[in-house]
Every structure is written in structure tokens, then in C-alpha cells.
PDB file of C-alpha atoms in Angstrom:
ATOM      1  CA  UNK H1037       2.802 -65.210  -3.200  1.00 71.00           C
ATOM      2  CA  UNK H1038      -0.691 -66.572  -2.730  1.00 79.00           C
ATOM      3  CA  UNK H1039      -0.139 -65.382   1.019  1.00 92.00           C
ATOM      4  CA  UNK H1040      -3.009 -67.380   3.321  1.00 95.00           C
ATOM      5  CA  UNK H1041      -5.825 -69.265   1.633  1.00 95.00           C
ATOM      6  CA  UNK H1042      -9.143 -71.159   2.849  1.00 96.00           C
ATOM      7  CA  UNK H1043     -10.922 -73.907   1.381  1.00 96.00           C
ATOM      8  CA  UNK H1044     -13.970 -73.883   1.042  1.00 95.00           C
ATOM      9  CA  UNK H1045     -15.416 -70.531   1.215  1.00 93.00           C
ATOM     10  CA  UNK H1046     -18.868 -71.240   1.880  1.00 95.00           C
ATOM     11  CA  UNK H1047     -20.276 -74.785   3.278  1.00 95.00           C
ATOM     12  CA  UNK H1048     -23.833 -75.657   4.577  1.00 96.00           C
ATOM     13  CA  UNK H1049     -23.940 -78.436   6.924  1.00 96.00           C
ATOM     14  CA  UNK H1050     -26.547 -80.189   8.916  1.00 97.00           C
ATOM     15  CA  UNK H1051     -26.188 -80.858  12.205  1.00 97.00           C
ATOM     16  CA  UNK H1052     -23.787 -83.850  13.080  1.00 96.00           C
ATOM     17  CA  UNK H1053     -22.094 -83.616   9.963  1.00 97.00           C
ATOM     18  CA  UNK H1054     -18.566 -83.731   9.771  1.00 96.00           C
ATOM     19  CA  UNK H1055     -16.345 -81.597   8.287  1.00 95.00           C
ATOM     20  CA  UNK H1056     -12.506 -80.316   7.348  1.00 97.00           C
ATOM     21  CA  UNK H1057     -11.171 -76.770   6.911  1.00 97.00           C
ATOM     22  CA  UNK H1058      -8.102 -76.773   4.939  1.00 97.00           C
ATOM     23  CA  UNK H1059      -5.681 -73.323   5.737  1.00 97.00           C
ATOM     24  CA  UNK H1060      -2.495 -72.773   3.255  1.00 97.00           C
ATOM     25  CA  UNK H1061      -0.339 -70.511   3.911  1.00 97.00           C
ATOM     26  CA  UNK H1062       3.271 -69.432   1.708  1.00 95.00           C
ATOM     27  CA  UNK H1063       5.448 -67.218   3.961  1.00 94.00           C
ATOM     28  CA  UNK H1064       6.989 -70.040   5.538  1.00 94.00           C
ATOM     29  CA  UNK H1065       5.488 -69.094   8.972  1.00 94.00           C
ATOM     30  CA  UNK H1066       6.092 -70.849  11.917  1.00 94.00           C
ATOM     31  CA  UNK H1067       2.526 -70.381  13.936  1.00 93.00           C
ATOM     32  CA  UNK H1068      -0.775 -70.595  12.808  1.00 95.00           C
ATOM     33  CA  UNK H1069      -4.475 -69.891  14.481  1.00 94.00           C
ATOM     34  CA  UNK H1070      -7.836 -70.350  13.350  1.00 96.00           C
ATOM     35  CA  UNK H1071     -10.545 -68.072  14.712  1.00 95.00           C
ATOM     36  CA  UNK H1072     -14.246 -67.952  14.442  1.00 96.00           C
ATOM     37  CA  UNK H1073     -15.968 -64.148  14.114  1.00 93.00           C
ATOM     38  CA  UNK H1074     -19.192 -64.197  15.705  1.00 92.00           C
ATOM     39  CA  UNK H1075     -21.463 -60.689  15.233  1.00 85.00           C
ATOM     40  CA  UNK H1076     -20.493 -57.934  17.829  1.00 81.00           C
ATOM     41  CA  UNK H1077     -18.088 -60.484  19.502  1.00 82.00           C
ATOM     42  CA  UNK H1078     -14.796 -59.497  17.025  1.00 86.00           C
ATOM     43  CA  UNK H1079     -12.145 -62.896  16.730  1.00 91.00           C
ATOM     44  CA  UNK H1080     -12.168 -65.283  19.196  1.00 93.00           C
ATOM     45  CA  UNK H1081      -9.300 -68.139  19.259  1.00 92.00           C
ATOM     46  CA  UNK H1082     -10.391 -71.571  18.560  1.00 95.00           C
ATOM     47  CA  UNK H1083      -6.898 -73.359  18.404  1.00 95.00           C
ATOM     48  CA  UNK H1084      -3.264 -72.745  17.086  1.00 93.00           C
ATOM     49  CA  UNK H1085       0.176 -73.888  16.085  1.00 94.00           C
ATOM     50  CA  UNK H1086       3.694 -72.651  17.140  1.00 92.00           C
ATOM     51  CA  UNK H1087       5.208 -75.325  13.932  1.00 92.00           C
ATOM     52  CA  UNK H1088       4.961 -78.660  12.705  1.00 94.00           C
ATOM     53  CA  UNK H1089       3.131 -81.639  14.477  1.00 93.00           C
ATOM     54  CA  UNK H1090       2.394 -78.928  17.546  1.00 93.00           C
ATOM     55  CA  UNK H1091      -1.089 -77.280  18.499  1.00 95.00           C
ATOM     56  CA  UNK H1092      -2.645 -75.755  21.071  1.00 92.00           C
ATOM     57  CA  UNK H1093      -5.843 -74.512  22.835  1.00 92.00           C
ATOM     58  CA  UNK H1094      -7.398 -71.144  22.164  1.00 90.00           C
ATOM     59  CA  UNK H1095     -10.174 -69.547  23.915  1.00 88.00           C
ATOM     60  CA  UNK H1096     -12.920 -71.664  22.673  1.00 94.00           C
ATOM     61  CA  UNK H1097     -11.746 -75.012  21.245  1.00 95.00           C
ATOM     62  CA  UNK H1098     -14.565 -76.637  22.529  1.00 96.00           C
ATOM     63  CA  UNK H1099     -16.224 -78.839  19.161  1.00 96.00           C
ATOM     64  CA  UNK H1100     -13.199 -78.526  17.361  1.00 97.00           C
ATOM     65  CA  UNK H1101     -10.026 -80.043  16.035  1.00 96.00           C
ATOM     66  CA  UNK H1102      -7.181 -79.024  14.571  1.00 97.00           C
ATOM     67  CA  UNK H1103      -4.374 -80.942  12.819  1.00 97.00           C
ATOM     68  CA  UNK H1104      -0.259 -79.720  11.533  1.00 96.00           C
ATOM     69  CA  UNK H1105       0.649 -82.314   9.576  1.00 94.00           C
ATOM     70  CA  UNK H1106       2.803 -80.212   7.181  1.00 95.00           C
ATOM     71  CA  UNK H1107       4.134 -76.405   7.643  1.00 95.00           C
ATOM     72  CA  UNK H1108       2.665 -74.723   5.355  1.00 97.00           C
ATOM     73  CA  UNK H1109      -0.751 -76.231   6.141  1.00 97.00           C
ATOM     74  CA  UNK H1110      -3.574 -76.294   9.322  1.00 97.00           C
ATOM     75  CA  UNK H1111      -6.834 -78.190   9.680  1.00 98.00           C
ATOM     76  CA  UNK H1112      -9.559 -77.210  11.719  1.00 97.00           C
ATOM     77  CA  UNK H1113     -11.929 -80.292  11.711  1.00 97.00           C
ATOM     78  CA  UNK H1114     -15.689 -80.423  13.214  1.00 95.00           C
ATOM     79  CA  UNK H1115     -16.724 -83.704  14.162  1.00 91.00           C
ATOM     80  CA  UNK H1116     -20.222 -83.467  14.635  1.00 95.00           C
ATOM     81  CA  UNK H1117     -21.160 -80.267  13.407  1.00 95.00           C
ATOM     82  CA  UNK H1118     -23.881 -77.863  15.941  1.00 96.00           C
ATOM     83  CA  UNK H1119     -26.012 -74.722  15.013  1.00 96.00           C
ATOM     84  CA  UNK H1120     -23.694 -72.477  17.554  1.00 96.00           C
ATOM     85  CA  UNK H1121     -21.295 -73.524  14.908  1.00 97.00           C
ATOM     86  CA  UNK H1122     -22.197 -71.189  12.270  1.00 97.00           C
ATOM     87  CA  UNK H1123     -19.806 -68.463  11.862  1.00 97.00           C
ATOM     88  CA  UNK H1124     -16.985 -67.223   9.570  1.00 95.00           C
ATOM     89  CA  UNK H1125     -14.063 -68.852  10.042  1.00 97.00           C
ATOM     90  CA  UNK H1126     -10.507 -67.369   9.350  1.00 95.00           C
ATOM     91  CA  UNK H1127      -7.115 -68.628   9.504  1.00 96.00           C
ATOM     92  CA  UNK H1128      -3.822 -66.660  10.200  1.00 94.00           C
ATOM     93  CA  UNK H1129      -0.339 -66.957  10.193  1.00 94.00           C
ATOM     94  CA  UNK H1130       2.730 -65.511  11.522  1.00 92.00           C
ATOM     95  CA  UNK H1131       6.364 -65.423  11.881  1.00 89.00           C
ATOM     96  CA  UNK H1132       6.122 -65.730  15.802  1.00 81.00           C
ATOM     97  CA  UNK H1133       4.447 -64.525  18.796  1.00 74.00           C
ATOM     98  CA  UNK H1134       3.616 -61.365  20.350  1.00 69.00           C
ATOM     99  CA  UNK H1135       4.242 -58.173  18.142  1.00 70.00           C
ATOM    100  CA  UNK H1136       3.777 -60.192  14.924  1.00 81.00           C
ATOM    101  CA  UNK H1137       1.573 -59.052  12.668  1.00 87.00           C
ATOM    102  CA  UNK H1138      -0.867 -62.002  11.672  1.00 90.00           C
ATOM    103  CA  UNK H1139      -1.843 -62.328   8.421  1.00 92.00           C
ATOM    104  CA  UNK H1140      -5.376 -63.386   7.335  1.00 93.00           C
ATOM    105  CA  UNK H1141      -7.016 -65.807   5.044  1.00 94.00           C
ATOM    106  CA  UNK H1142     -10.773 -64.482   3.354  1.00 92.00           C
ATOM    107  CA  UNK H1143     -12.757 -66.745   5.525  1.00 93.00           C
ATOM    108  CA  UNK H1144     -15.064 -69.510   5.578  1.00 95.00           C
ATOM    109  CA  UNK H1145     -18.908 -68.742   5.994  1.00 94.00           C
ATOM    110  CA  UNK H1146     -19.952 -72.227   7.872  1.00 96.00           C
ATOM    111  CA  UNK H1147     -23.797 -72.729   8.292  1.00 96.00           C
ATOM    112  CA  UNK H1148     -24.696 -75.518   9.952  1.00 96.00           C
ATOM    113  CA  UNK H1149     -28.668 -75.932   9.632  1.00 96.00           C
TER     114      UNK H1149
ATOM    115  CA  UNK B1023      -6.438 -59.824  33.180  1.00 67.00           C
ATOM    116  CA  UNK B1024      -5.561 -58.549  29.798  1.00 74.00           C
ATOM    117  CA  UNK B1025      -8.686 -57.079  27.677  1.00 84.00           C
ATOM    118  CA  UNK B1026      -9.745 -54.612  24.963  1.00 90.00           C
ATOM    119  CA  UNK B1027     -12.300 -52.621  24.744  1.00 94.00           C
ATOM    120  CA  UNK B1028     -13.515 -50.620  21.445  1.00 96.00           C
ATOM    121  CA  UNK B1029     -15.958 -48.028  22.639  1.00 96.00           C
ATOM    122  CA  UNK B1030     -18.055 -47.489  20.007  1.00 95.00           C
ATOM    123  CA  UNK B1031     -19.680 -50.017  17.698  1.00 94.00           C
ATOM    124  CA  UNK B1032     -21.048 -47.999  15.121  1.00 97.00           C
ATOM    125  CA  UNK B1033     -18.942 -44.385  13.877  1.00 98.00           C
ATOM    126  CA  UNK B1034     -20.615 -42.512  11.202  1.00 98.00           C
ATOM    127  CA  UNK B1035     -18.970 -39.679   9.217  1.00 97.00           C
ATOM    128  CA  UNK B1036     -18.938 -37.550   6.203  1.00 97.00           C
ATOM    129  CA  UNK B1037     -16.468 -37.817   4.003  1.00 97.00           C
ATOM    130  CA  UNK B1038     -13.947 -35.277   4.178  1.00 97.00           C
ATOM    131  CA  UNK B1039     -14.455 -35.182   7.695  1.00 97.00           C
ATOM    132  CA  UNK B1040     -11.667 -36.333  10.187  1.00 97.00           C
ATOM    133  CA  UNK B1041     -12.138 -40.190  11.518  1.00 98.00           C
ATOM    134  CA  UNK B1042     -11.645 -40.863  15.038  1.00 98.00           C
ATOM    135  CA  UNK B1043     -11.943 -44.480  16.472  1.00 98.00           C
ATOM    136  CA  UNK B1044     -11.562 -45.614  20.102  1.00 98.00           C
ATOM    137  CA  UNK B1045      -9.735 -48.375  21.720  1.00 97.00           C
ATOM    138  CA  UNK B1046      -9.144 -48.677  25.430  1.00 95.00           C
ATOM    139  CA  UNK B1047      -7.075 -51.658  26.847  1.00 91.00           C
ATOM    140  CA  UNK B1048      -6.337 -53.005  30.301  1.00 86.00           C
ATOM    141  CA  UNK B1049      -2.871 -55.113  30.813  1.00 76.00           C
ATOM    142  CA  UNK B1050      -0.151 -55.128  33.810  1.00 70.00           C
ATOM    143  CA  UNK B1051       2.585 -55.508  30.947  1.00 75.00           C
ATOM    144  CA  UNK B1052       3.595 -53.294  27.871  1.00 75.00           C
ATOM    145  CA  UNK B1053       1.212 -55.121  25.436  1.00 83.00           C
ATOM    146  CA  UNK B1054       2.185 -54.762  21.653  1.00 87.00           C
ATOM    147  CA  UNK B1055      -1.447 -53.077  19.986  1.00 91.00           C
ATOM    148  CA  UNK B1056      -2.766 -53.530  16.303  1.00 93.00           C
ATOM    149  CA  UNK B1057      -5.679 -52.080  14.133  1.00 96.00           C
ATOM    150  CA  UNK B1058      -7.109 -54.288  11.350  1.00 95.00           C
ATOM    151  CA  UNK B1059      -9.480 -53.251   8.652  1.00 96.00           C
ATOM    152  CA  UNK B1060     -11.796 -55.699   7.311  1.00 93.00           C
ATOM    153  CA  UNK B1061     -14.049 -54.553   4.263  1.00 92.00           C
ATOM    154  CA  UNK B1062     -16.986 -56.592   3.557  1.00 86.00           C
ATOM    155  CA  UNK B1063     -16.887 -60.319   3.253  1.00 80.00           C
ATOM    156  CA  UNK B1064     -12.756 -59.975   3.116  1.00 84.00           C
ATOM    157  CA  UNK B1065     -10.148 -61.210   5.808  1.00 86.00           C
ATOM    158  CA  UNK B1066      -8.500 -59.223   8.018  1.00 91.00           C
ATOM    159  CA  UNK B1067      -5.887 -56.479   6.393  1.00 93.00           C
ATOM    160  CA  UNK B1068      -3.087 -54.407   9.120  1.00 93.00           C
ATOM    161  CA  UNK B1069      -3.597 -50.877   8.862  1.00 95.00           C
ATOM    162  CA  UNK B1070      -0.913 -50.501  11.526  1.00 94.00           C
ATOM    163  CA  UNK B1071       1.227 -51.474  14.969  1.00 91.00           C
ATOM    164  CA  UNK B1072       2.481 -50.182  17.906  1.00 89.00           C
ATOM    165  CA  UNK B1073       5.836 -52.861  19.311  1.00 80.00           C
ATOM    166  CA  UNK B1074       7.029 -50.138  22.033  1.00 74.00           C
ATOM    167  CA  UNK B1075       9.145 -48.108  19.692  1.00 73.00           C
ATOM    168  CA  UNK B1076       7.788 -44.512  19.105  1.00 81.00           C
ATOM    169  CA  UNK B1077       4.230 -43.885  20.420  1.00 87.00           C
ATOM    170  CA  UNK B1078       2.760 -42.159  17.211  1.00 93.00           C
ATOM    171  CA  UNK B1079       2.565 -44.968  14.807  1.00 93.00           C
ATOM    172  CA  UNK B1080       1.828 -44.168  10.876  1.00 94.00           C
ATOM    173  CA  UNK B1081      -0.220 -46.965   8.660  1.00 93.00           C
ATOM    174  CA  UNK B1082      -1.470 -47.201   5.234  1.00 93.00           C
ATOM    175  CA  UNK B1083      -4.258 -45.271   3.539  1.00 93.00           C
ATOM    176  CA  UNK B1084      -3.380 -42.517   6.208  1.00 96.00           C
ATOM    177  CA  UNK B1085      -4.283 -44.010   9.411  1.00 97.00           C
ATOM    178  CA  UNK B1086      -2.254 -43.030  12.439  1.00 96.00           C
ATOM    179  CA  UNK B1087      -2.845 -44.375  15.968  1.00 97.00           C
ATOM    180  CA  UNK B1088      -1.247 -42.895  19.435  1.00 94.00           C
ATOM    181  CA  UNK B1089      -0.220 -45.267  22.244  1.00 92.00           C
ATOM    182  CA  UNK B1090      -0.837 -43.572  25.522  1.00 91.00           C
ATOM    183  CA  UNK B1091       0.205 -45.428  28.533  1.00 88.00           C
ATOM    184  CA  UNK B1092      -1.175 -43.619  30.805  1.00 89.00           C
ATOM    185  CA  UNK B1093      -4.624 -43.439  29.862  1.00 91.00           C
ATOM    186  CA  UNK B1094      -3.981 -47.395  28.280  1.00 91.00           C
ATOM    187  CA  UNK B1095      -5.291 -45.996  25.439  1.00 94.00           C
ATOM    188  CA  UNK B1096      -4.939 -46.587  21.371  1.00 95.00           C
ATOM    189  CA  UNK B1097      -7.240 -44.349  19.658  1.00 97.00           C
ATOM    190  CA  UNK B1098      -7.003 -44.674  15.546  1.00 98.00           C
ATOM    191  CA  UNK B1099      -7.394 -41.307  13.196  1.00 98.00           C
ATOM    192  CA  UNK B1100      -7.995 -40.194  10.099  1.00 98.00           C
ATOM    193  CA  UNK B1101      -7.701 -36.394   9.277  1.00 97.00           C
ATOM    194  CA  UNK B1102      -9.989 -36.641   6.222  1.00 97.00           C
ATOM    195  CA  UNK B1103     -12.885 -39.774   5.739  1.00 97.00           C
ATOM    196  CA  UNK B1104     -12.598 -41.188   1.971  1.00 96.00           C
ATOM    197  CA  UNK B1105     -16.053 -43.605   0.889  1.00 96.00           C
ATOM    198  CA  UNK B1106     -13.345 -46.797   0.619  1.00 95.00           C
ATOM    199  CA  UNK B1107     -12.500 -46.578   4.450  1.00 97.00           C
ATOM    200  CA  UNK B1108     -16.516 -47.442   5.209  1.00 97.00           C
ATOM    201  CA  UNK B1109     -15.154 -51.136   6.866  1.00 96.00           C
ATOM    202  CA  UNK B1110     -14.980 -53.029  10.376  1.00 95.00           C
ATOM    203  CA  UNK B1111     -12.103 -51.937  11.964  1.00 97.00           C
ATOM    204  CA  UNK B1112     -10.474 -53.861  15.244  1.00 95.00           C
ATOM    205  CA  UNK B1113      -8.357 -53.336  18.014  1.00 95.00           C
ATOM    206  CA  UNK B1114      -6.111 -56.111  18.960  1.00 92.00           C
ATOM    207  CA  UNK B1115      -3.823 -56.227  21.829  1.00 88.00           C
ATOM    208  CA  UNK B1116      -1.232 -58.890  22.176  1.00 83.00           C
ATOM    209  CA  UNK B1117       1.503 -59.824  24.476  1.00 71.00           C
ATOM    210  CA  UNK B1118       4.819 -61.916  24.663  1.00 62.00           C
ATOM    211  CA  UNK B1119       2.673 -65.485  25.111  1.00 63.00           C
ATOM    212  CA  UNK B1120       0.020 -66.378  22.555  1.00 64.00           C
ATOM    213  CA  UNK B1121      -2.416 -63.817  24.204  1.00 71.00           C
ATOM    214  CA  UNK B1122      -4.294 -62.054  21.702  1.00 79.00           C
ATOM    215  CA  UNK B1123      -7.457 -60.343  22.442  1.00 86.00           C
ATOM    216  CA  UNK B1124      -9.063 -58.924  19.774  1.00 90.00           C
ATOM    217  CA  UNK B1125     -12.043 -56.031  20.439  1.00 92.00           C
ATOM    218  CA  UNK B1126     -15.335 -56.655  19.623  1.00 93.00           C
ATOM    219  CA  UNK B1127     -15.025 -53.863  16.578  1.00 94.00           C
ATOM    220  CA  UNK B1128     -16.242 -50.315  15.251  1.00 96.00           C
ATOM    221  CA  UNK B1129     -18.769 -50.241  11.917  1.00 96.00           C
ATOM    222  CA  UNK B1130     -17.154 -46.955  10.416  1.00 97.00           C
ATOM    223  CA  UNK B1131     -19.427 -45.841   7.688  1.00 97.00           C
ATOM    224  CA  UNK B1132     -18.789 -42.625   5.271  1.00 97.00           C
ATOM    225  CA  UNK B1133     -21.717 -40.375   4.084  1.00 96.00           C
ATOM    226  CA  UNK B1134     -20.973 -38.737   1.163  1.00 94.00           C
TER     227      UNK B1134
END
């Protein structure tokens, strides 16, 4: 099992670029999150999924987009891409709410110049 | 209001030395409480998890972690620092809705 991956791991952008996150996961999990980790701040929610074709507001979805197309899979898109956008990005997966453990994807390092 | 505080940023030890790590919480429900590691440039890994069963919960690498209601407390320990735990380490509280908070995390480093 591959568990959670992220593509790309590192991506330079300039501002008002667009750009796609791609987040796989293999456990056959119903929800999924993305969350950006900002220095001293820990994770902070940007959006999620409780299954296919459903998603859902974090904390700061502001900027941000998020698509669940397919199970297994959740996009995090940035249409027009803004210096308070640089941060490392990580997706996570679990088998439902609550007192499930999430599991974690290495990260994306976004810098948006 | 549900919220998690880590009170210190920054923990230094020697190795060899016990490990003790600090996470408050404030909740009007019987949240469900986590500690991650993360090692550098690496995702988030579970050291260990507290679902309202018994309060002294056991994780890997020989982390432990006591939930104390009544001082809505979940304070993480090591009896003896080894140079591979030097990592981030958060505190995440989470409840029956999609409420997670995570805390803003505690830079353990290991002197040798």
C-alpha cells in the first residue's frame, strides 16, 4: 500500500498563476482534507470530503478549490495563485470522523513569488 | 469553543533524559485527543490516541500520553530521549463533527 501521496512535491508559482494539487490515497477511505502548515500556526483546514462528489469548507478555504471526482482521489486547485499562499500543503485521509486517526501525505512546498 | 493549546514551542533535552511535552485543551464535550510526530520535511506520522477508553494511552517508539479531565489536560512522555525523536510534535483534539483543531506544535530537540 502506497498509503496517501501528493503530486507535486515542490512548485514555484508567480502570482496569478493557476494551479492543481493532486492527493491519492489507497485505504479506501471515505473522507479526505487538505491542510496548509503555516510556521508556529500547526494545520489549519482548508477544505474536505466526507466521499465521492461531496466537499466541504474548512477553516480557511478562502483562494481555494477543491474537487472529488473519484474516491480514491482529491484536488485542491488555486485559481489565481497569492504570496500568503506559500506554505506546505498536506493531504489526509480517513475512515470517518471524530476519533479517526488521519493519515498524512509528505506535503507540497508551494511558493508563490 | 473548542481549542488546543501546546505550551511550549521549543523543548530541549539530553538524550537519556525523560521527555515531557504539554498539551492543554478547552471543549464542553469528551473530545477524542491525538499526538503526531512530524520529522523534517515528512508528513504527519500518529504516535498515539486517546477515544475515551482507558486514560493512560501507550504509542510507538515509547510515547505514552495521560488524559486528565479534570485539568483538560494531555501531556505526552518519554522516560528516556533517543537523537531520532528530535521532531515537531502536535496536539490535535477532535470531536464527533469534522472539528479538528490541531495545536500550533512543540520543536523537541535531543542534545547528545
Amino acid at each position: 500500500n502506497a498509503g496517501v501521496t501528493q503530486t507535486p512535491k515542490f512548485r514555484v508559482l508567480k502570482t496569478g498563476q493557476s494551479m492543481t494539487l493532486l492527493c491519492a490515497q489507497d485505504m479506501n477511505h471515505e473522507y479526505m482534507y487538505w491542510y496548509r502548515q503555516d510556521p508556529g500556526m500547526g494545520l489549519r483546514l482548508i477544505h474536505y470530503s466526507v466521499g465521492e462528489g461531496t466537499t466541504a469548507k474548512g477553516e480557511v478555504p478562502d483562494g481555494y478549490n477543491v474537487s472529488r471526482l473519484k474516491k480514491q482521489n482529491f484536488l485542491l486547485g488555486l485559481e489565481s495563485a497569492a504570496p500568503s499562499q506559500t506554505s506546505v500543503y498536506f493531504c489526509a485521509s480517513s475512515l470517518g470522523l471524530g476519533g479517526n486517526t488521519q493519515y498524512f501525505g509528505p506535503g507540497t512546498r508551494l511558493t508563490v513569488l | 469553543a473548542q481549542s488546543v493549546t501546546q505550551l511550549d514551542s521549543h523543548v530541549s533535552v539530553s538524550e537519556g533524559t525523560p521527555v515531557l511535552l504539554r498539551c492543554n485543551y478547552s471543549s464542553s464535550y469528551s473530545p477524542s485527543l491525538f499526538w503526531y510526530v512530524q520529522h523534517p520535511n515528512k508528513g504527519l506520522q500518529l504516535l498515539l490516541k486517546y477515544t475515551s477508553a482507558a486514560t493512560l494511552v501507550k504509542g510507538i517508539n515509547g510515547f505514552e500520553a495521560e488524559f486528565k479531565k479534570s485539568e483538560t489536560s494531555f501531556h505526552l512522555t518519554k522516560p528516556s530521549a533517543h537523537m531520532s525523536d528530535a521532531a515537531e510534535y502536535f496536539c490535535v483534539v477532535s470531536f464527533d463533527n469534522n472539528d479538528m483543531r490541531f495545536g500550533a506544535g512543540t520543536r523537541l530537540t535531543v542534545k547528545p
